[in-house]
Coordinates of C-alpha atoms in Angstrom, one line a residue:
M8 CA 227.9 146.4 -22.6
T9 CA 224.4 145.8 -21.1
N10 CA 223.7 142.4 -19.5
K11 CA 220.3 140.8 -19.6
T12 CA 221.2 138.4 -16.9
T13 CA 224.2 137.4 -14.9
K14 CA 226.4 135.0 -16.8
T15 CA 226.0 131.5 -15.5
E16 CA 228.1 128.4 -16.0
I17 CA 226.1 126.4 -18.5
M18 CA 229.0 124.2 -19.5
D19 CA 228.9 121.8 -16.6
K20 CA 230.7 118.4 -16.5
T21 CA 227.7 116.4 -17.9
T22 CA 227.2 118.8 -20.8
F23 CA 230.9 118.9 -21.5
R24 CA 231.1 115.1 -21.7
K25 CA 228.1 115.0 -24.0
I26 CA 229.6 117.5 -26.4
F27 CA 233.0 115.7 -26.3
W28 CA 231.6 112.3 -27.2
R29 CA 229.3 113.7 -29.8
S30 CA 232.3 115.3 -31.5
F31 CA 233.3 111.8 -32.8
L32 CA 230.1 111.7 -34.8
L33 CA 230.8 115.1 -36.5
Q34 CA 231.1 113.7 -40.1
G35 CA 228.4 111.1 -39.8
T36 CA 226.0 113.3 -41.8
W37 CA 228.5 115.0 -44.0
N38 CA 226.9 116.4 -47.2
Y39 CA 227.5 118.9 -50.0
I40 CA 225.0 121.4 -48.7
N41 CA 226.4 122.3 -45.3
G42 CA 229.4 120.0 -44.9
S43 CA 229.5 118.8 -41.3
G44 CA 226.9 121.4 -40.2
V45 CA 224.4 118.8 -39.0
G46 CA 227.1 117.0 -37.0
A47 CA 228.2 120.3 -35.5
L48 CA 224.7 121.1 -34.4
Y49 CA 224.2 117.6 -33.0
M50 CA 227.5 118.2 -31.1
I51 CA 226.4 121.3 -29.2
L52 CA 222.7 120.4 -29.0
P53 CA 222.9 119.5 -25.3
F54 CA 224.4 123.0 -24.6
I55 CA 221.7 124.8 -26.6
R56 CA 219.0 122.8 -24.8
K57 CA 220.4 123.7 -21.4
L58 CA 220.9 127.4 -22.5
Y59 CA 217.3 127.7 -23.5
P60 CA 215.4 125.2 -21.3
K61 CA 212.1 127.1 -20.9
P62 CA 209.0 127.0 -23.3
E63 CA 209.2 130.8 -23.6
D64 CA 212.8 130.4 -24.9
K65 CA 211.5 128.5 -28.0
S66 CA 212.2 131.4 -30.5
A67 CA 215.7 132.0 -29.2
R68 CA 216.4 128.2 -29.2
V69 CA 215.2 127.8 -32.8
S70 CA 217.5 130.7 -33.9
A71 CA 220.4 129.1 -32.1
L72 CA 219.6 125.7 -33.9
K73 CA 219.5 127.4 -37.3
R74 CA 222.9 129.1 -36.6
G75 CA 224.3 125.7 -35.7
L76 CA 223.3 124.3 -39.1
A77 CA 225.5 126.7 -41.0
Y78 CA 228.2 125.3 -43.3
F79 CA 231.0 123.7 -41.2
N80 CA 234.0 121.8 -42.5
I81 CA 237.2 121.2 -40.4
T82 CA 239.6 118.5 -39.4
P83 CA 237.4 116.5 -37.0
A84 CA 240.0 116.4 -34.1
L85 CA 240.1 120.2 -34.0
A86 CA 236.3 120.8 -34.3
P87 CA 235.7 121.0 -30.5
F88 CA 237.8 124.2 -30.3
P89 CA 235.6 126.4 -32.6
M90 CA 232.5 124.8 -31.3
G91 CA 233.6 125.6 -27.8
I92 CA 234.0 129.2 -28.8
A93 CA 230.6 129.1 -30.5
S94 CA 229.0 127.7 -27.4
S95 CA 230.5 130.5 -25.3
M96 CA 229.3 133.1 -27.9
E97 CA 225.8 131.6 -27.8
E98 CA 225.8 132.1 -24.1
Q99 CA 227.0 135.7 -24.5
N100 CA 224.3 136.2 -27.1
K101 CA 221.7 135.4 -24.4
N102 CA 223.3 137.6 -21.8
I103 CA 224.3 140.7 -23.8
V104 CA 221.5 142.8 -25.3
D105 CA 223.5 144.3 -28.2
F106 CA 225.3 141.1 -29.1
D107 CA 225.6 140.5 -32.9
P108 CA 224.4 136.8 -33.5
S109 CA 226.0 136.8 -37.0
S110 CA 229.4 137.1 -35.3
I111 CA 229.1 133.5 -34.1
N112 CA 229.1 131.9 -37.5
A113 CA 231.6 134.5 -38.8
V114 CA 234.1 133.4 -36.1
K115 CA 233.5 129.7 -36.9
A116 CA 234.0 130.3 -40.6
S117 CA 237.2 132.2 -40.0
L118 CA 238.7 129.4 -38.0
M119 CA 237.8 126.6 -40.4
G120 CA 240.6 127.2 -42.9
P121 CA 243.6 127.9 -40.6
L122 CA 242.7 125.1 -38.2
S123 CA 242.1 122.7 -41.0
G124 CA 245.5 123.6 -42.5
I125 CA 247.2 122.7 -39.2
G126 CA 244.9 119.7 -38.4
D127 CA 245.2 118.0 -41.8
S128 CA 249.0 118.3 -41.8
L129 CA 249.3 117.1 -38.2
F130 CA 246.6 114.3 -38.0
W131 CA 246.3 113.1 -41.6
G132 CA 249.8 113.8 -42.8
T133 CA 251.9 113.1 -39.8
I134 CA 250.3 111.2 -36.9
R135 CA 248.3 108.9 -39.0
V136 CA 251.4 108.1 -41.2
I137 CA 253.6 107.4 -38.2
A138 CA 250.9 105.3 -36.6
A139 CA 250.3 103.3 -39.8
G140 CA 254.0 102.8 -40.3
I141 CA 254.5 101.3 -36.9
G142 CA 251.3 99.3 -37.1
I143 CA 252.0 97.9 -40.5
S144 CA 255.5 96.8 -39.7
L145 CA 254.3 94.9 -36.6
A146 CA 251.3 93.4 -38.5
K147 CA 253.5 92.1 -41.3
A148 CA 255.5 90.3 -38.7
G149 CA 252.3 88.7 -37.4
N150 CA 252.3 90.7 -34.2
I151 CA 248.8 91.5 -32.8
L152 CA 250.1 94.7 -31.5
G153 CA 250.2 96.1 -35.0
P154 CA 246.5 97.3 -35.3
I155 CA 246.4 98.0 -31.5
L156 CA 249.3 100.4 -31.6
F157 CA 248.0 102.0 -34.7
L158 CA 244.7 102.9 -33.0
V159 CA 246.5 103.9 -29.7
I160 CA 249.1 106.1 -31.4
Y161 CA 246.6 107.9 -33.6
N162 CA 243.8 108.3 -31.0
I163 CA 245.7 109.5 -28.0
P164 CA 246.5 112.9 -29.5
N165 CA 243.0 112.8 -31.1
F166 CA 241.3 112.6 -27.7
I167 CA 243.7 115.2 -26.2
A168 CA 243.0 117.7 -29.0
R169 CA 239.2 117.2 -28.7
Y170 CA 239.1 117.4 -24.9
Y171 CA 241.3 120.5 -24.4
G172 CA 240.1 122.1 -27.6
L173 CA 236.6 122.1 -26.2
K174 CA 237.7 123.1 -22.7
Y175 CA 239.9 126.1 -23.7
G176 CA 237.6 127.1 -26.6
Y177 CA 234.7 127.6 -24.2
E178 CA 236.8 129.1 -21.4
L179 CA 238.9 131.5 -23.5
G180 CA 236.0 132.3 -25.8
G181 CA 233.8 133.8 -23.1
D182 CA 236.5 135.9 -21.5
F183 CA 237.8 137.1 -24.8
I184 CA 234.4 138.1 -26.1
Q185 CA 233.6 140.1 -22.9
K186 CA 236.8 142.0 -23.1
A187 CA 236.3 142.6 -26.8
Y188 CA 232.9 144.1 -26.2
K189 CA 234.2 146.3 -23.4
N190 CA 237.1 147.6 -25.6
G191 CA 234.9 148.0 -28.7
Y192 CA 236.9 145.5 -30.6
M193 CA 234.0 143.1 -31.3
K194 CA 232.8 144.9 -34.4
I195 CA 236.3 144.9 -35.9
I196 CA 236.7 141.2 -35.1
T197 CA 233.4 140.3 -36.6
K198 CA 234.1 142.2 -39.8
A199 CA 237.6 140.7 -40.1
A200 CA 236.3 137.2 -39.4
G201 CA 233.6 137.6 -42.0
I202 CA 236.2 138.7 -44.6
L203 CA 238.5 135.9 -43.7
G204 CA 235.6 133.4 -43.8
M205 CA 234.6 134.6 -47.3
I206 CA 238.2 134.3 -48.5
M207 CA 238.3 130.7 -47.2
V208 CA 234.9 129.9 -48.9
G209 CA 236.4 131.3 -52.2
A210 CA 239.5 129.2 -51.8
M211 CA 237.4 126.1 -51.1
T212 CA 235.3 126.8 -54.2
F213 CA 238.5 126.9 -56.4
S214 CA 239.9 123.7 -54.9
T215 CA 236.8 121.6 -54.6
V216 CA 234.6 122.6 -57.5
T217 CA 236.4 121.0 -60.5
L218 CA 234.7 121.9 -63.8
K219 CA 236.5 122.3 -67.1
T220 CA 235.4 122.7 -70.7
I221 CA 236.9 120.5 -73.5
L222 CA 235.4 122.6 -76.2
K223 CA 237.8 123.5 -79.0
F224 CA 237.2 125.3 -82.3
K225 CA 239.0 126.6 -85.4
M226 CA 239.1 130.0 -87.0
G227 CA 240.8 129.6 -90.4
S228 CA 244.1 127.9 -89.9
M229 CA 244.2 128.6 -86.2
S230 CA 242.7 126.3 -83.5
F231 CA 241.7 127.5 -80.1
D232 CA 241.3 125.7 -76.7
L233 CA 238.4 127.5 -74.9
Q234 CA 239.7 126.3 -71.4
K235 CA 243.1 127.7 -72.0
I236 CA 241.6 131.0 -73.1
L237 CA 239.4 131.2 -70.0
D238 CA 242.4 130.3 -67.8
Q239 CA 244.2 133.3 -69.2
I240 CA 241.3 135.5 -68.3
M241 CA 240.9 134.1 -64.8
L242 CA 241.7 130.7 -63.3
G243 CA 238.6 128.8 -62.1
I244 CA 236.2 131.1 -63.9
I245 CA 233.8 128.2 -64.8
P246 CA 233.6 126.8 -61.2
L247 CA 233.2 130.4 -59.9
T248 CA 230.3 131.1 -62.3
V249 CA 228.6 127.8 -61.4
T250 CA 229.0 128.5 -57.7
L251 CA 227.6 132.0 -58.1
I252 CA 224.6 130.7 -60.1
T253 CA 224.0 128.1 -57.4
F254 CA 224.2 130.8 -54.7
W255 CA 221.7 132.9 -56.7
L256 CA 219.3 130.0 -56.9
I257 CA 219.6 129.4 -53.2
R258 CA 218.8 133.0 -52.5
K259 CA 215.7 132.6 -54.7
K260 CA 214.6 129.9 -52.3
V261 CA 215.1 127.0 -54.8
S262 CA 215.5 123.8 -52.9
A263 CA 218.9 122.1 -52.7
N264 CA 217.5 118.9 -54.1
K265 CA 216.2 120.6 -57.2
I266 CA 219.6 122.3 -57.7
I267 CA 221.4 119.0 -57.4
V268 CA 219.0 117.3 -59.9
L269 CA 219.5 120.3 -62.3
M270 CA 223.3 120.0 -62.0
V271 CA 223.2 116.3 -62.7
I272 CA 221.0 116.7 -65.8
L273 CA 223.1 119.6 -67.1
S274 CA 226.3 117.6 -66.5
F275 CA 225.1 114.7 -68.5
A276 CA 223.8 116.9 -71.3
L277 CA 226.9 119.1 -71.6
S278 CA 229.1 116.0 -71.4
A279 CA 227.1 114.3 -74.2
L280 CA 227.5 117.4 -76.3
K281 CA 231.3 117.3 -75.6
I282 CA 231.2 120.7 -74.0
L283 CA 232.4 119.6 -70.5

C-alpha cells in the first residue's frame, strides 16, 4: 500500500453536521434513473468539496461527483451508514495510489439490499406502526399529544440511526479499508460486493418492473395464454428483456428522457393492441 499523502481527518464536526442534516433530504429528488443518487451526492457534497478544495483538484473532484450520482436506493434512516463508508473510501482513494475507485460504488450497492431489508422492517413495519398506533389512539380521544408522540416516537430512533450510522460508517470504514489493503483482501471484497450488488439489482428488477402480456391465442381446439407459457420458461422474462434493452440503449448513449418517451409510446401502442 503506497500512500500519496498522510491521511488527514477530513470529517470534522462542521462537515459531519452538514452531512447529517442533508441526509433528511435524501429522497427529495428521487427518480427512476438513479433513485436517490442526486440526494446521496448532495448529502456528501460538503465532504467532497473539503477533500478536493484546490483548483488543481478539479478532475478528481469531478470524478468523485460522478461516482456520487450512481444509483442509490435504501431506507432513508440507514443511508448515512453506507455514505459514511463511501466518504471514508473517497478519502482513501485520494491517499492510496493503487486504490480501485469502482470499489466505492460496489460497496454502496452491496449494502443497499441488506440494509433496506432491515431498515424497512424496523422503521416502516415496526416503529412507524407502533408510533401511529399510540398517536391515533390519543388523537381519537382529542388529546393533542397524539400527533406529537407519533413524531417523537418515530423520529428519536430515526435521528439516532442517522447520527451513529454516519459516525461509525466513516470511522470503521477507513480502518477496515486500510487493513483490507494491507492483507490483500480488498480485491476479494470488491469482487464480492460487485456480485452481491448485481444480484440485488436483478432482484429489484424482478420486484419493481411489472410487465405482463395479456395475449392469448388458439391452435385448433386448444387455447394458450402466452404469459403462462413465458412464466414456465422463466419468471419475469418480459421485465428482464425490457430492462436489458434499456441498459443496451443507455450503453449506446441514448438519453434517459428519450428512453422514457419511447417506453410511454410503446406502452400505449401495445396496450391499444391488447398485447400488454
